[in-house]
mmCIF file of C-alpha atoms in Angstrom:
data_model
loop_
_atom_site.group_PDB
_atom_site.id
_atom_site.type_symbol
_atom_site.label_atom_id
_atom_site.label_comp_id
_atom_site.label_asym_id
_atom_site.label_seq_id
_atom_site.Cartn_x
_atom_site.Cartn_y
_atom_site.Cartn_z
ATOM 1 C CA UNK A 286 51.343 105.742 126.391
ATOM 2 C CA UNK A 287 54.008 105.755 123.188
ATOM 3 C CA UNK A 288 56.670 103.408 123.424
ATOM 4 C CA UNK A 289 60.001 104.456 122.613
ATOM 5 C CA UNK A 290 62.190 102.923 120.907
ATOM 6 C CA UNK A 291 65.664 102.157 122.962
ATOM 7 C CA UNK A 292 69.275 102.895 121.429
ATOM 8 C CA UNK A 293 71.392 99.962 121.315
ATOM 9 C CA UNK A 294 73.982 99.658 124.034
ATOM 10 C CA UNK A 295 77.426 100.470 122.820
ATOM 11 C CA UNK A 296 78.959 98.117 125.765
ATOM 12 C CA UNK A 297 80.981 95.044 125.048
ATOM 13 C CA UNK A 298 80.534 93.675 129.295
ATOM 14 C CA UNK A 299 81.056 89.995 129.357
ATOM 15 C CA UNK A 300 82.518 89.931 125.480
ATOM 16 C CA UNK A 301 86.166 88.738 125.326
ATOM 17 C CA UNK A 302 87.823 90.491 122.291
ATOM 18 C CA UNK A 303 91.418 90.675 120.378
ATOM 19 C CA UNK A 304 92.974 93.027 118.855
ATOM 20 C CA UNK A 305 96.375 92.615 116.708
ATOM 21 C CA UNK A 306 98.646 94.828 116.116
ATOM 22 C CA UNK A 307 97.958 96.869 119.300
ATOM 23 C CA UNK A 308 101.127 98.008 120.610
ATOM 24 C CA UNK A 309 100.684 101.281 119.192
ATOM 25 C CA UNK A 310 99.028 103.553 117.082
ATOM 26 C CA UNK A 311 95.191 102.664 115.491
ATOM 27 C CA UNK A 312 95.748 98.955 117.267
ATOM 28 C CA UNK A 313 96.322 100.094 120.801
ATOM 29 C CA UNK A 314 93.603 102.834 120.147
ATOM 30 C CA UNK A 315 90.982 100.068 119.645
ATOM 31 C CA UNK A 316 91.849 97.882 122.456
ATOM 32 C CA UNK A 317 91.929 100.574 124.646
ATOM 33 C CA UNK A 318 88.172 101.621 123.589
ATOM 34 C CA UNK A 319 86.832 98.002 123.726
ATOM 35 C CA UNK A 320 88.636 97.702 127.174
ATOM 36 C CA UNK A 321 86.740 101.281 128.045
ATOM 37 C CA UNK A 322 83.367 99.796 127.176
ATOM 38 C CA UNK A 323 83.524 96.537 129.150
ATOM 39 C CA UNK A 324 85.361 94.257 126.763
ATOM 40 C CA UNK A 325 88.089 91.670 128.439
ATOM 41 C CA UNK A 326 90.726 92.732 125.531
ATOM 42 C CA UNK A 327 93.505 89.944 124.669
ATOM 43 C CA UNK A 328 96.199 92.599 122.528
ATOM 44 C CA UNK A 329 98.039 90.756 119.925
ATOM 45 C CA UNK A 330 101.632 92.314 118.309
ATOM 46 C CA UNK A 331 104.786 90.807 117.095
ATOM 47 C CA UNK A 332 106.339 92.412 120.069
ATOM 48 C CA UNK A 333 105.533 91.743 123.374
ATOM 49 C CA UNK A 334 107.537 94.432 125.140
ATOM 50 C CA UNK A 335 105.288 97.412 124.340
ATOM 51 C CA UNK A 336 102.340 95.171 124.489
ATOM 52 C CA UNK A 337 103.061 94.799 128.264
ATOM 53 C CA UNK A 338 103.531 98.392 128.817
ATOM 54 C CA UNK A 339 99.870 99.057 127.574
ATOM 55 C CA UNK A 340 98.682 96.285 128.932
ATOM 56 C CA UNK A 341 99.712 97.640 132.047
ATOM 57 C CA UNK A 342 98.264 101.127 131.321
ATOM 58 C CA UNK A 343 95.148 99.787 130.871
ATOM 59 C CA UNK A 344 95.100 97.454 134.147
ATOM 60 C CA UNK A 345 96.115 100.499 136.476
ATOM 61 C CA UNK A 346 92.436 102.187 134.631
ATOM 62 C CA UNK A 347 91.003 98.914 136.095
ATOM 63 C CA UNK A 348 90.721 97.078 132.735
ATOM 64 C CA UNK A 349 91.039 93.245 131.657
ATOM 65 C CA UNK A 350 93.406 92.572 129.410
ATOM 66 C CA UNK A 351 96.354 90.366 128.366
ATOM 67 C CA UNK A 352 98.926 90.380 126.179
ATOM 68 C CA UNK A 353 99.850 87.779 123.426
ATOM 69 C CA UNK A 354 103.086 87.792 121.292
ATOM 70 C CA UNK A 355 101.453 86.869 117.605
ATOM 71 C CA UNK A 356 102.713 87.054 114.127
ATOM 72 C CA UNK A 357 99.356 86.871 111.814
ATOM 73 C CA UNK A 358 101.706 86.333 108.751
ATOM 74 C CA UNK A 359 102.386 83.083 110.694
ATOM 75 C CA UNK A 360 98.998 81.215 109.692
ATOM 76 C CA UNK A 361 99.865 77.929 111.881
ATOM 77 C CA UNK A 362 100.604 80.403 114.972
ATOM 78 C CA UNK A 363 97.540 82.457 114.677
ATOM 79 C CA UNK A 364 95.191 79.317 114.659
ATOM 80 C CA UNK A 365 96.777 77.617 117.557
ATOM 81 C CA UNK A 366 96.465 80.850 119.453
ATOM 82 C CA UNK A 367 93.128 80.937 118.384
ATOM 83 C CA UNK A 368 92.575 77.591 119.213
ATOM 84 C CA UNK A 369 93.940 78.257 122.729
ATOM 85 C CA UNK A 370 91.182 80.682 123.941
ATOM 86 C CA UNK A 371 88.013 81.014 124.598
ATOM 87 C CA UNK A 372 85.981 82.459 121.598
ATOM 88 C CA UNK A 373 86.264 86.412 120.452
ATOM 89 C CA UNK A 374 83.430 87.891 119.752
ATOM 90 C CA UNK A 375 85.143 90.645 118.602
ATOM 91 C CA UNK A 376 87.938 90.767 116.461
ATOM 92 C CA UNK A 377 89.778 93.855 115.473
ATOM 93 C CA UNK A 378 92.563 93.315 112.966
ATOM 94 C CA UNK A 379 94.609 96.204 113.004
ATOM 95 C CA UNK A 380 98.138 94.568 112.076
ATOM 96 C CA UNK A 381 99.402 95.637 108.825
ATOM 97 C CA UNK A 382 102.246 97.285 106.938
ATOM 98 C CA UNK A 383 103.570 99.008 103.841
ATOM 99 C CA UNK A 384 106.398 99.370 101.661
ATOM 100 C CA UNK A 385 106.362 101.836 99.253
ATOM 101 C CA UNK A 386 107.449 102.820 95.787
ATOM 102 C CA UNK A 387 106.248 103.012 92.314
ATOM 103 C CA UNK A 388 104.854 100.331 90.911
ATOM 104 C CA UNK A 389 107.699 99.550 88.221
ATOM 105 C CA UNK A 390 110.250 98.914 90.638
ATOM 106 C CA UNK A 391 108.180 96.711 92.667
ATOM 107 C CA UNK A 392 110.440 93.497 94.102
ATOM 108 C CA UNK A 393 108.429 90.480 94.488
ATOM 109 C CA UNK A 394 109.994 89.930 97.997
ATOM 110 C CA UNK A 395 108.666 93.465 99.221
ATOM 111 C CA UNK A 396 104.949 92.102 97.255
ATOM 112 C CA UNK A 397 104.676 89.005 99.182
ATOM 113 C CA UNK A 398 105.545 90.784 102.936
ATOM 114 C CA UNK A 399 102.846 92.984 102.586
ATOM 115 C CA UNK A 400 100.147 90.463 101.416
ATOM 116 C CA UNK A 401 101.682 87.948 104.048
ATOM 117 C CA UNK A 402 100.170 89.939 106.509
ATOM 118 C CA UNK A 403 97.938 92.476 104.732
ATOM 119 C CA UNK A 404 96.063 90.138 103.175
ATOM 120 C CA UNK A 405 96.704 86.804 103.739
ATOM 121 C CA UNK A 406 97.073 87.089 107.817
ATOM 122 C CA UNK A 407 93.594 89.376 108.154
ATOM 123 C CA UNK A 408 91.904 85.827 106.002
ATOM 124 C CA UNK A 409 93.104 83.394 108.195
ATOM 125 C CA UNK A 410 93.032 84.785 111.540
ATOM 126 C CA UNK A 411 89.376 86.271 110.367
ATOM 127 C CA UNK A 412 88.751 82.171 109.516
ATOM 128 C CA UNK A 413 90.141 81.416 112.816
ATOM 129 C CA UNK A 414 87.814 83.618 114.835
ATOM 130 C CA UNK A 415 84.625 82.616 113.164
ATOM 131 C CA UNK A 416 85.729 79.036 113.042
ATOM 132 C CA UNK A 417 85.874 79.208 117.002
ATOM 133 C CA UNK A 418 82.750 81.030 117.410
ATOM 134 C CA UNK A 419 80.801 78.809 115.278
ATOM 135 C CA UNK A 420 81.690 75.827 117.019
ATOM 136 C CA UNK A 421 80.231 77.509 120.441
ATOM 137 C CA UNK A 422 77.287 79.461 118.787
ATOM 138 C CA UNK A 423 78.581 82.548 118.739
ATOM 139 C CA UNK A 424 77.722 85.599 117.411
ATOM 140 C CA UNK A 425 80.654 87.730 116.692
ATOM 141 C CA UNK A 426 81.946 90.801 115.124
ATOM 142 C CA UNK A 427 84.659 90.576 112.951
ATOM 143 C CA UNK A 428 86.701 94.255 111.917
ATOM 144 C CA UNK A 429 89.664 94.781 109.704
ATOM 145 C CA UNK A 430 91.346 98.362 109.999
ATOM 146 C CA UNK A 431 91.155 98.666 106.148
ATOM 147 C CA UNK A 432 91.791 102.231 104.547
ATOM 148 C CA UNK A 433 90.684 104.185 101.806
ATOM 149 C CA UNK A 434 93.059 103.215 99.904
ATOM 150 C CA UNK A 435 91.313 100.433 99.369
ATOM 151 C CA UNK A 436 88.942 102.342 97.209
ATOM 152 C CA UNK A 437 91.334 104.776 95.424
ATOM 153 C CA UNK A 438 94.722 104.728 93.865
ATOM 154 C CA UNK A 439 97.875 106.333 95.441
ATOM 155 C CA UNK A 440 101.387 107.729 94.720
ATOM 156 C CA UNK A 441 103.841 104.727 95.589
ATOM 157 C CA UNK A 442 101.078 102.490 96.857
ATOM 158 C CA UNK A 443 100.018 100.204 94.199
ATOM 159 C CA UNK A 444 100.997 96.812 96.632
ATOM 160 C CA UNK A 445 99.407 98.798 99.115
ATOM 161 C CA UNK A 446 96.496 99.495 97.578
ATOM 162 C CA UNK A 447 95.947 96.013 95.967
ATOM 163 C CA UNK A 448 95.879 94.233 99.506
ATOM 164 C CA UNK A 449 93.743 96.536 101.511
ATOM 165 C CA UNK A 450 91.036 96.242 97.558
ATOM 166 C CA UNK A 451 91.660 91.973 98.401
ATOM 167 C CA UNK A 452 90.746 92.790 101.828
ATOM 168 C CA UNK A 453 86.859 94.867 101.170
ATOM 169 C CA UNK A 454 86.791 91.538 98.558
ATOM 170 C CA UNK A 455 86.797 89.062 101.187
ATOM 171 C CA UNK A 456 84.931 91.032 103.521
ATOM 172 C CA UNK A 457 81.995 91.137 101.628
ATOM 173 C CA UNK A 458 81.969 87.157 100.583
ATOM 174 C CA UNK A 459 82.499 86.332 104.381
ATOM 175 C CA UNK A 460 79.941 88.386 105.494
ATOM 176 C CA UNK A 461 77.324 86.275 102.647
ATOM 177 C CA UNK A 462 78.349 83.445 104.056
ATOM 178 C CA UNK A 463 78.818 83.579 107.842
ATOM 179 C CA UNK A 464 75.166 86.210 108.308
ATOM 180 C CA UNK A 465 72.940 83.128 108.816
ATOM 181 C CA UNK A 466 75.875 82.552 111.825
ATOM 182 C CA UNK A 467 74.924 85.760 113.575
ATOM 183 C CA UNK A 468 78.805 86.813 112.597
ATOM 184 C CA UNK A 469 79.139 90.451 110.973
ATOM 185 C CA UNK A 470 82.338 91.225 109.117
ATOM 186 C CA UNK A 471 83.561 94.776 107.894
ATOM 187 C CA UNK A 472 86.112 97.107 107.606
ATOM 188 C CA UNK A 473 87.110 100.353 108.795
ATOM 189 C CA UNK A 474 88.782 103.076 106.519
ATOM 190 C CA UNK A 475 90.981 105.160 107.543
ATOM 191 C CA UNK A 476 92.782 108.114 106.081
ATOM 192 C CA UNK A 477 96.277 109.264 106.528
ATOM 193 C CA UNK A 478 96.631 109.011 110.931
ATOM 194 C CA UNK A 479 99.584 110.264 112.311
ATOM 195 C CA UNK A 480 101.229 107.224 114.460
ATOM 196 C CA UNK A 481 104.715 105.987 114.654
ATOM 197 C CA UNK A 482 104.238 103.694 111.380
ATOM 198 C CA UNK A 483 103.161 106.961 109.133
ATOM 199 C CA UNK A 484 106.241 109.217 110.583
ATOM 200 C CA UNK A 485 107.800 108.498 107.471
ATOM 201 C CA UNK A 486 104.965 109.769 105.520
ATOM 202 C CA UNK A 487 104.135 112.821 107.513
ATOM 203 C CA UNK A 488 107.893 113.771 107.042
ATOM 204 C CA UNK A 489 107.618 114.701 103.605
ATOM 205 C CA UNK A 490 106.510 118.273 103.140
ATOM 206 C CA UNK A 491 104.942 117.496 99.235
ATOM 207 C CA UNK A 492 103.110 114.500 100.484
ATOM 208 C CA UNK A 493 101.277 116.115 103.368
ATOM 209 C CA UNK A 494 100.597 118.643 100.805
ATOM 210 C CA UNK A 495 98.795 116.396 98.609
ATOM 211 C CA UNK A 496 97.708 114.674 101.291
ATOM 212 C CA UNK A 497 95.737 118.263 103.141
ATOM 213 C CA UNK A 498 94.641 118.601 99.711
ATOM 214 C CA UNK A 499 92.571 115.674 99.503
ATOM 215 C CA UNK A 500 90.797 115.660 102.676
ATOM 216 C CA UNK A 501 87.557 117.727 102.996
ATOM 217 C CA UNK A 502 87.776 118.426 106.245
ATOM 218 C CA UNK A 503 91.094 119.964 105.963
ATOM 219 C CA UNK A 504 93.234 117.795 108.528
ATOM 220 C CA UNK A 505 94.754 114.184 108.754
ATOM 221 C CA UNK A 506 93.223 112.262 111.005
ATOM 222 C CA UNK A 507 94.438 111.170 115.263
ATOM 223 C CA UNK A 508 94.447 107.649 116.346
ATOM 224 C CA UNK A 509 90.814 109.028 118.568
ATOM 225 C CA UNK A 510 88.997 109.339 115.373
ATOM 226 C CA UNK A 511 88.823 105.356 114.901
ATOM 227 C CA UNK A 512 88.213 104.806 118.333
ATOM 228 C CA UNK A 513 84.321 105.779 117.852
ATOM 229 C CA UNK A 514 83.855 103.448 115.187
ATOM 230 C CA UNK A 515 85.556 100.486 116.353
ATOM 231 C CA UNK A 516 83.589 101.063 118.911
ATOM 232 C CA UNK A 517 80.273 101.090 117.353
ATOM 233 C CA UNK A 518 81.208 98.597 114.909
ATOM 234 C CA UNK A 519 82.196 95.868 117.487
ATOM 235 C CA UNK A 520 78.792 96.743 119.639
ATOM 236 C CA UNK A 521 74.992 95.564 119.032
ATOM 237 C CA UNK A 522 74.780 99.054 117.891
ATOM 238 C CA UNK A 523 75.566 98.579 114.670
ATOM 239 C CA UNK A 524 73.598 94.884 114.696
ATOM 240 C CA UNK A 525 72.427 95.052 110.943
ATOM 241 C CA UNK A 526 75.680 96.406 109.465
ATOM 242 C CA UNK A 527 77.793 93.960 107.875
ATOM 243 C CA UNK A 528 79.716 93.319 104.569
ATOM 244 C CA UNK A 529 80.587 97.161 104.118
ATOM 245 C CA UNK A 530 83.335 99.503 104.996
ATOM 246 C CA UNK A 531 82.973 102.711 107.321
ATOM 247 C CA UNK A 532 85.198 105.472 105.911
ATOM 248 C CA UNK A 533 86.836 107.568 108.631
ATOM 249 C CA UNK A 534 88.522 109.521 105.820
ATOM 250 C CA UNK A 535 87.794 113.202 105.838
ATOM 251 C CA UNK A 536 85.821 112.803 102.595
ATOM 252 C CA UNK A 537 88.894 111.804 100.606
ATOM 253 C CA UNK A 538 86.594 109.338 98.865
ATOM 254 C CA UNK A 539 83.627 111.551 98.171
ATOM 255 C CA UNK A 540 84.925 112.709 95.038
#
């Protein structure tokens, strides 16, 4: 008789994961699919108001979860928060933020609030997470919501762009040095998603123009379509992937 091989389980039962930036938008959409596959989901945002209200949501569908009021610019914050819980062995980093404009009117206060939390929050709380696994033998699963603009140049995005490029950098010299751990690191890459941060975006008729004209598929992208790959990136079916980025991006980037 042949034996089969067996897919890897895309459940997370018995895994305790956090997610930042999950009051809304591509955040809440990836706790709410680790919650859906068995994770106990701890969701992480600056405020906690909305966080309670999915946090509730997701406890009337019979899921565990908590909420936690964090600021990952806030380095100190994030590792005694860290420090307070049981490992994660997942981590989905999905704070982040822009502020747009061309690059020669760039102020050096707007530069340093997005890599405060762009860039230098995803480091530490990524440090954080494996620090605390390693200590209990852990594996783990490590995912920054990335985009592709971290592999192409924009209109009004050259801050942007030059945190989410720092973030595939450090991504890829984590994951060298934390494999032999059994901790994977990588990023997910998003396109343009319609949620309440990219309203402002979406509201200007000659950037969705350029935008439409970009994407392959023809159409921006729904908080559902990173649900999937959080998904598979968090589970042991994606066991051998690490160090890389997953582009959800319509084929923007196959050019």
């Amino acid at each position: 008789m042949t034996k089969l091989p067996t897919t890897p389980s895309f459940r997370l039962d018995g895994r305790r994961a956090l997610v930042t930036g999950a009051s809304s938008g591509i955040g809440q959409g990836c706790a709410v699919a680790l919650a859906e596959a068995g994770a106990h989901v701890v969701l992480a945002a600056r405020g906690i108001d909305r966080l309670e209200e999915t946090v509730e949501a997701l406890r009337a569908q019979g899921h565990a979860c908590e909420a936690l009021a964090l600021d990952v610019a806030d380095v100190d914050a994030v590792q005694k928060a860290v420090g307070h819980h049981e490992p994660f062995e997942v981590l989905v980093n999905s704070a982040g933020l822009a502020i747009h404009g061309p690059a020669l009117e760039t102020r050096t206060a707007d530069f340093d609030t997005v890599m405060n939390v762009n860039l230098r929050g995803a480091y530490f709380l990524a440090q954080a997470v494996a620090q605390r696994l390693m200590a209990a033998d852990k594996p783990g699963s490590l995912i920054t919501i990335s985009s592709q603009m971290a592999h192409v140049g924009g209109i009004d995005r050259s801050v942007y762009c030059a945190s989410k490029f720092a973030v595939e950098g450090f991504t890829k010299a984590m994951a060298i040095e934390w494999g032999r751990s059994g901790i994977r690191i990588n990023t997910i890459c998003p396109t343009f998603v319609r949620t309440p941060l990219t309203e402002q975006t979406f509201d200007q008729p000659e950037r969705v123009r350029w935008i439409e004209e970009k994407i392959k598929l023809g159409r921006t992208g729904v908080v559902e379509d990173i649900m999937g790959s959080v998904l598979y990136l968090a589970s042991d079916a994606s066991a051998l992937v690490t160090g890389t980025a997953l582009m959800v991006d319509g084929g923007w980037t196959a050019d």
